[in-house]
Coordinates of C-alpha atoms in Angstrom, one line a residue:
Chain A
G233 CA 0.0 0.0 0.0
A234 CA 0.9 3.7 -0.2
G235 CA 1.3 4.1 3.5
V236 CA 1.6 2.3 6.8
S237 CA -1.7 0.7 7.8
Q238 CA -2.7 -0.1 11.3
S239 CA -5.7 -2.1 12.6
P240 CA -7.9 -1.8 14.4
R241 CA -8.1 1.9 14.6
Y242 CA -9.7 1.8 18.0
K243 CA -9.7 -1.0 20.6
V244 CA -11.5 -1.1 23.9
A245 CA -10.4 -3.9 26.2
K246 CA -11.4 -5.0 29.6
R247 CA -8.7 -5.1 32.1
G248 CA -7.0 -8.5 32.0
Q249 CA -7.9 -9.1 28.4
D250 CA -5.3 -9.9 25.7
V251 CA -5.1 -7.7 22.6
A252 CA -3.3 -7.9 19.3
L253 CA -2.5 -4.8 17.2
R254 CA -1.5 -5.2 13.6
C255 CA 0.8 -3.1 11.4
D256 CA 1.1 -3.4 7.7
P257 CA 4.3 -1.4 6.7
I258 CA 5.0 0.0 3.3
S259 CA 5.8 -2.8 0.9
G260 CA 9.5 -3.5 0.9
H261 CA 10.4 -1.5 4.0
V262 CA 13.0 -3.4 6.0
S263 CA 12.8 -1.4 9.2
L264 CA 9.7 -1.5 11.4
F265 CA 9.2 0.3 14.7
W266 CA 6.5 0.3 17.4
Y267 CA 5.9 3.4 19.6
Q268 CA 3.6 4.1 22.4
Q269 CA 2.1 7.5 22.8
A270 CA 0.3 8.5 26.0
L271 CA -2.2 11.4 26.0
G272 CA -0.3 14.7 25.7
Q273 CA 3.1 13.1 25.4
G274 CA 5.4 12.4 22.5
P275 CA 5.7 8.9 21.2
E276 CA 8.0 6.5 23.1
F277 CA 10.0 3.8 21.5
L278 CA 9.0 0.2 22.1
T279 CA 10.8 -2.1 19.7
Y280 CA 12.5 -2.3 16.4
F281 CA 12.6 -4.9 13.6
Q282 CA 15.0 -5.2 10.7
N283 CA 13.2 -7.6 8.4
E284 CA 12.1 -10.5 10.6
A285 CA 14.8 -9.9 13.3
Q286 CA 13.8 -8.1 16.4
L287 CA 17.0 -6.1 17.0
D288 CA 15.9 -3.9 19.9
K289 CA 13.1 -4.5 22.4
S290 CA 14.5 -2.4 25.1
G291 CA 11.4 -0.1 25.2
L292 CA 8.8 -2.8 25.9
P293 CA 7.5 -1.8 29.4
S294 CA 7.0 -5.3 30.7
D295 CA 7.0 -9.0 29.7
R296 CA 3.2 -8.6 29.0
F297 CA 4.3 -6.9 25.8
F298 CA 5.4 -9.0 22.8
A299 CA 6.0 -8.1 19.2
E300 CA 6.7 -10.3 16.2
R301 CA 7.3 -9.9 12.5
P302 CA 7.7 -13.5 11.3
E303 CA 8.0 -13.0 7.6
G304 CA 9.6 -9.6 7.6
S305 CA 6.5 -7.7 6.6
V306 CA 3.4 -7.5 8.7
S307 CA 4.0 -7.1 12.4
T308 CA 1.8 -7.7 15.5
L309 CA 2.1 -6.1 18.9
K310 CA 0.5 -8.3 21.5
I311 CA -0.3 -7.1 25.0
Q312 CA -1.3 -9.8 27.5
R313 CA -3.4 -9.2 30.6
T314 CA -4.0 -5.5 29.8
Q315 CA -3.9 -2.9 32.5
Q316 CA -5.3 0.6 32.6
E317 CA -1.8 2.1 32.3
D318 CA -1.6 0.4 28.9
S319 CA -4.2 2.8 27.5
A320 CA -2.4 4.8 24.8
V321 CA -2.0 5.2 21.1
Y322 CA 0.3 2.5 19.6
L323 CA 2.1 3.8 16.5
C324 CA 3.9 1.7 13.9
A325 CA 6.5 3.2 11.6
S326 CA 8.5 1.8 8.7
S327 CA 11.6 2.8 6.8
S328 CA 13.2 1.6 3.6
V329 CA 16.7 1.3 4.9
P330 CA 18.2 0.0 8.1
G331 CA 20.9 1.4 10.2
P332 CA 21.7 4.7 11.9
N333 CA 20.9 8.3 11.0
N334 CA 18.0 7.4 8.8
Y335 CA 15.0 9.3 10.2
G336 CA 12.7 9.5 7.2
Y337 CA 10.3 7.1 8.9
T338 CA 6.6 6.8 7.8
F339 CA 4.2 6.4 10.6
G340 CA 0.7 4.9 10.6
S341 CA -2.2 6.6 12.2
G342 CA -2.0 4.4 15.2
T343 CA -4.3 2.2 17.2
R344 CA -6.0 3.9 20.2
L345 CA -6.2 1.3 23.0
T346 CA -8.5 2.0 25.9
V347 CA -8.4 -0.4 28.8
V348 CA -11.5 -0.2 31.0
Chain B
L148 CA 20.5 9.7 24.6
A149 CA 20.7 13.3 23.3
K150 CA 17.8 15.2 24.8
T151 CA 16.0 18.2 23.3
T152 CA 14.3 21.2 24.8
Q153 CA 11.7 23.2 22.9
P154 CA 8.8 25.5 23.9
I155 CA 5.6 23.8 25.0
S156 CA 3.4 26.0 22.9
M157 CA 3.4 28.9 20.4
D158 CA 0.7 31.0 18.9
S159 CA 0.7 32.7 15.5
Y160 CA -1.6 34.2 12.9
E161 CA -2.1 33.2 9.3
G162 CA 0.5 34.5 6.9
Q163 CA 3.2 34.9 9.5
E164 CA 6.5 33.2 9.6
V165 CA 7.0 30.9 12.6
N166 CA 10.3 29.9 14.1
I167 CA 10.5 27.1 16.6
T168 CA 13.9 26.7 18.3
C169 CA 15.1 23.5 19.9
S170 CA 18.1 23.1 22.1
H171 CA 20.2 19.9 22.1
N172 CA 23.3 20.6 24.0
N173 CA 24.7 17.1 24.1
I174 CA 24.2 16.2 20.4
A175 CA 26.7 13.6 19.2
T176 CA 29.0 14.0 16.3
N177 CA 27.1 11.6 14.0
D178 CA 23.6 12.7 15.1
Y179 CA 21.2 14.3 12.6
I180 CA 18.5 16.8 13.6
T181 CA 15.0 15.9 12.5
W182 CA 11.6 17.6 12.8
Y183 CA 8.3 15.8 12.7
Q184 CA 4.8 17.3 12.6
Q185 CA 1.8 15.6 14.2
F186 CA -1.9 16.3 13.7
P187 CA -4.5 15.0 16.1
S188 CA -5.4 11.3 15.6
Q189 CA -2.5 10.9 13.1
G190 CA 1.0 9.6 13.4
P191 CA 4.0 12.0 13.2
R192 CA 5.0 13.1 9.7
F193 CA 8.6 13.7 8.7
I194 CA 9.2 17.4 7.8
I195 CA 12.8 18.0 7.5
Q196 CA 16.3 16.8 8.5
G197 CA 19.7 18.4 8.6
Y198 CA 23.2 18.0 10.0
K199 CA 24.6 21.5 9.8
T200 CA 24.0 25.0 8.3
K201 CA 20.7 25.3 6.4
V202 CA 18.4 22.9 4.8
T203 CA 15.3 24.0 2.9
N204 CA 12.5 22.0 1.3
E205 CA 9.0 22.8 0.0
V206 CA 7.6 22.8 3.5
A207 CA 10.1 24.4 5.8
S208 CA 13.7 25.5 6.5
L209 CA 16.0 24.2 9.1
F210 CA 18.8 26.4 10.5
I211 CA 21.6 24.8 12.4
P212 CA 24.5 26.9 13.9
A213 CA 28.1 25.7 13.7
D214 CA 28.1 24.3 17.2
R215 CA 25.0 22.3 16.5
K216 CA 23.7 22.8 20.0
S217 CA 20.4 24.2 18.8
S218 CA 18.3 24.3 15.7
T219 CA 15.4 26.4 14.4
L220 CA 12.5 25.2 12.3
S221 CA 11.1 27.9 10.2
L222 CA 7.7 27.7 8.7
P223 CA 7.0 30.5 6.1
R224 CA 3.6 32.0 5.9
V225 CA 1.7 29.6 8.1
S226 CA -2.0 28.8 7.6
L227 CA -4.6 27.3 9.9
S228 CA -3.7 23.8 8.6
D229 CA -0.2 24.2 10.2
T230 CA -1.8 23.9 13.6
A231 CA -0.1 20.8 15.0
V232 CA 2.5 19.5 17.4
Y233 CA 6.1 19.9 16.2
Y234 CA 8.8 17.6 17.5
C235 CA 12.5 18.1 17.4
L236 CA 14.6 14.9 17.5
V237 CA 18.2 14.0 17.5
G238 CA 19.6 10.5 17.1
D239 CA 21.3 8.6 19.8
G240 CA 24.1 7.6 17.5
V241 CA 23.5 3.9 17.8
T242 CA 25.0 2.0 15.0
G243 CA 23.9 -1.2 13.4
G244 CA 20.8 -1.9 15.4
G245 CA 18.4 0.8 14.4
N246 CA 17.4 4.0 16.1
K247 CA 15.3 5.0 19.0
L248 CA 13.7 8.2 18.0
T249 CA 13.3 10.3 21.2
F250 CA 10.4 12.7 20.7
G251 CA 10.0 14.7 23.9
T252 CA 6.7 16.6 24.4
G253 CA 7.0 18.8 21.3
T254 CA 5.7 22.3 20.6
Q255 CA 2.0 22.8 20.1
L256 CA 1.6 25.4 17.4
K257 CA -1.7 27.1 17.2
V258 CA -2.4 29.3 14.1
E259 CA -5.3 31.6 14.2
L260 CA -7.0 33.9 11.6

């Protein structure tokens, strides 16, 4: 597709429920990132994939968060046993090249997760 | 990680030039300076990137002094549609394993008639 597509656009989960958020990056983009954005704050890094390899997951806030990109294209961010503090917008971004100093990332519109 | 400091908010009127300054005192030698724009309910959008001196594209200009400890995003003749949050970012210089973009809280620009 022309841009980064994320689904669902909105998700309401009951506390304790598991959720899965999907990201379809731009076709051929090797780098894929997940960010979490709380209300009124800037996005915060969660994890980074280069193709199918998860090279950095240092931003994942707990072991309830898990991300995968098995075939190097679509990625899924899974949150187990959701808590209210997980309520945020989850943004996915992709880039055509790997490595440092490449900041021309394309972001999706995000998934707004509300945990009740 | 190199940190940035920018004003929380700015107000302007249509047709004016807006300059948003960002300070990044501990920027690393191989770090670039990048600005993103974010509208409500959308992801950030890349605006411009530079390393030193001046960079200009169809949207904005970026001015970077020789010491690179600050940068200024210049938006010429803003319109209502430029109302958004603007983020100044610098890289953390990590090699090989990708980059953690550090956004901060950004500058909320409000443009009025």
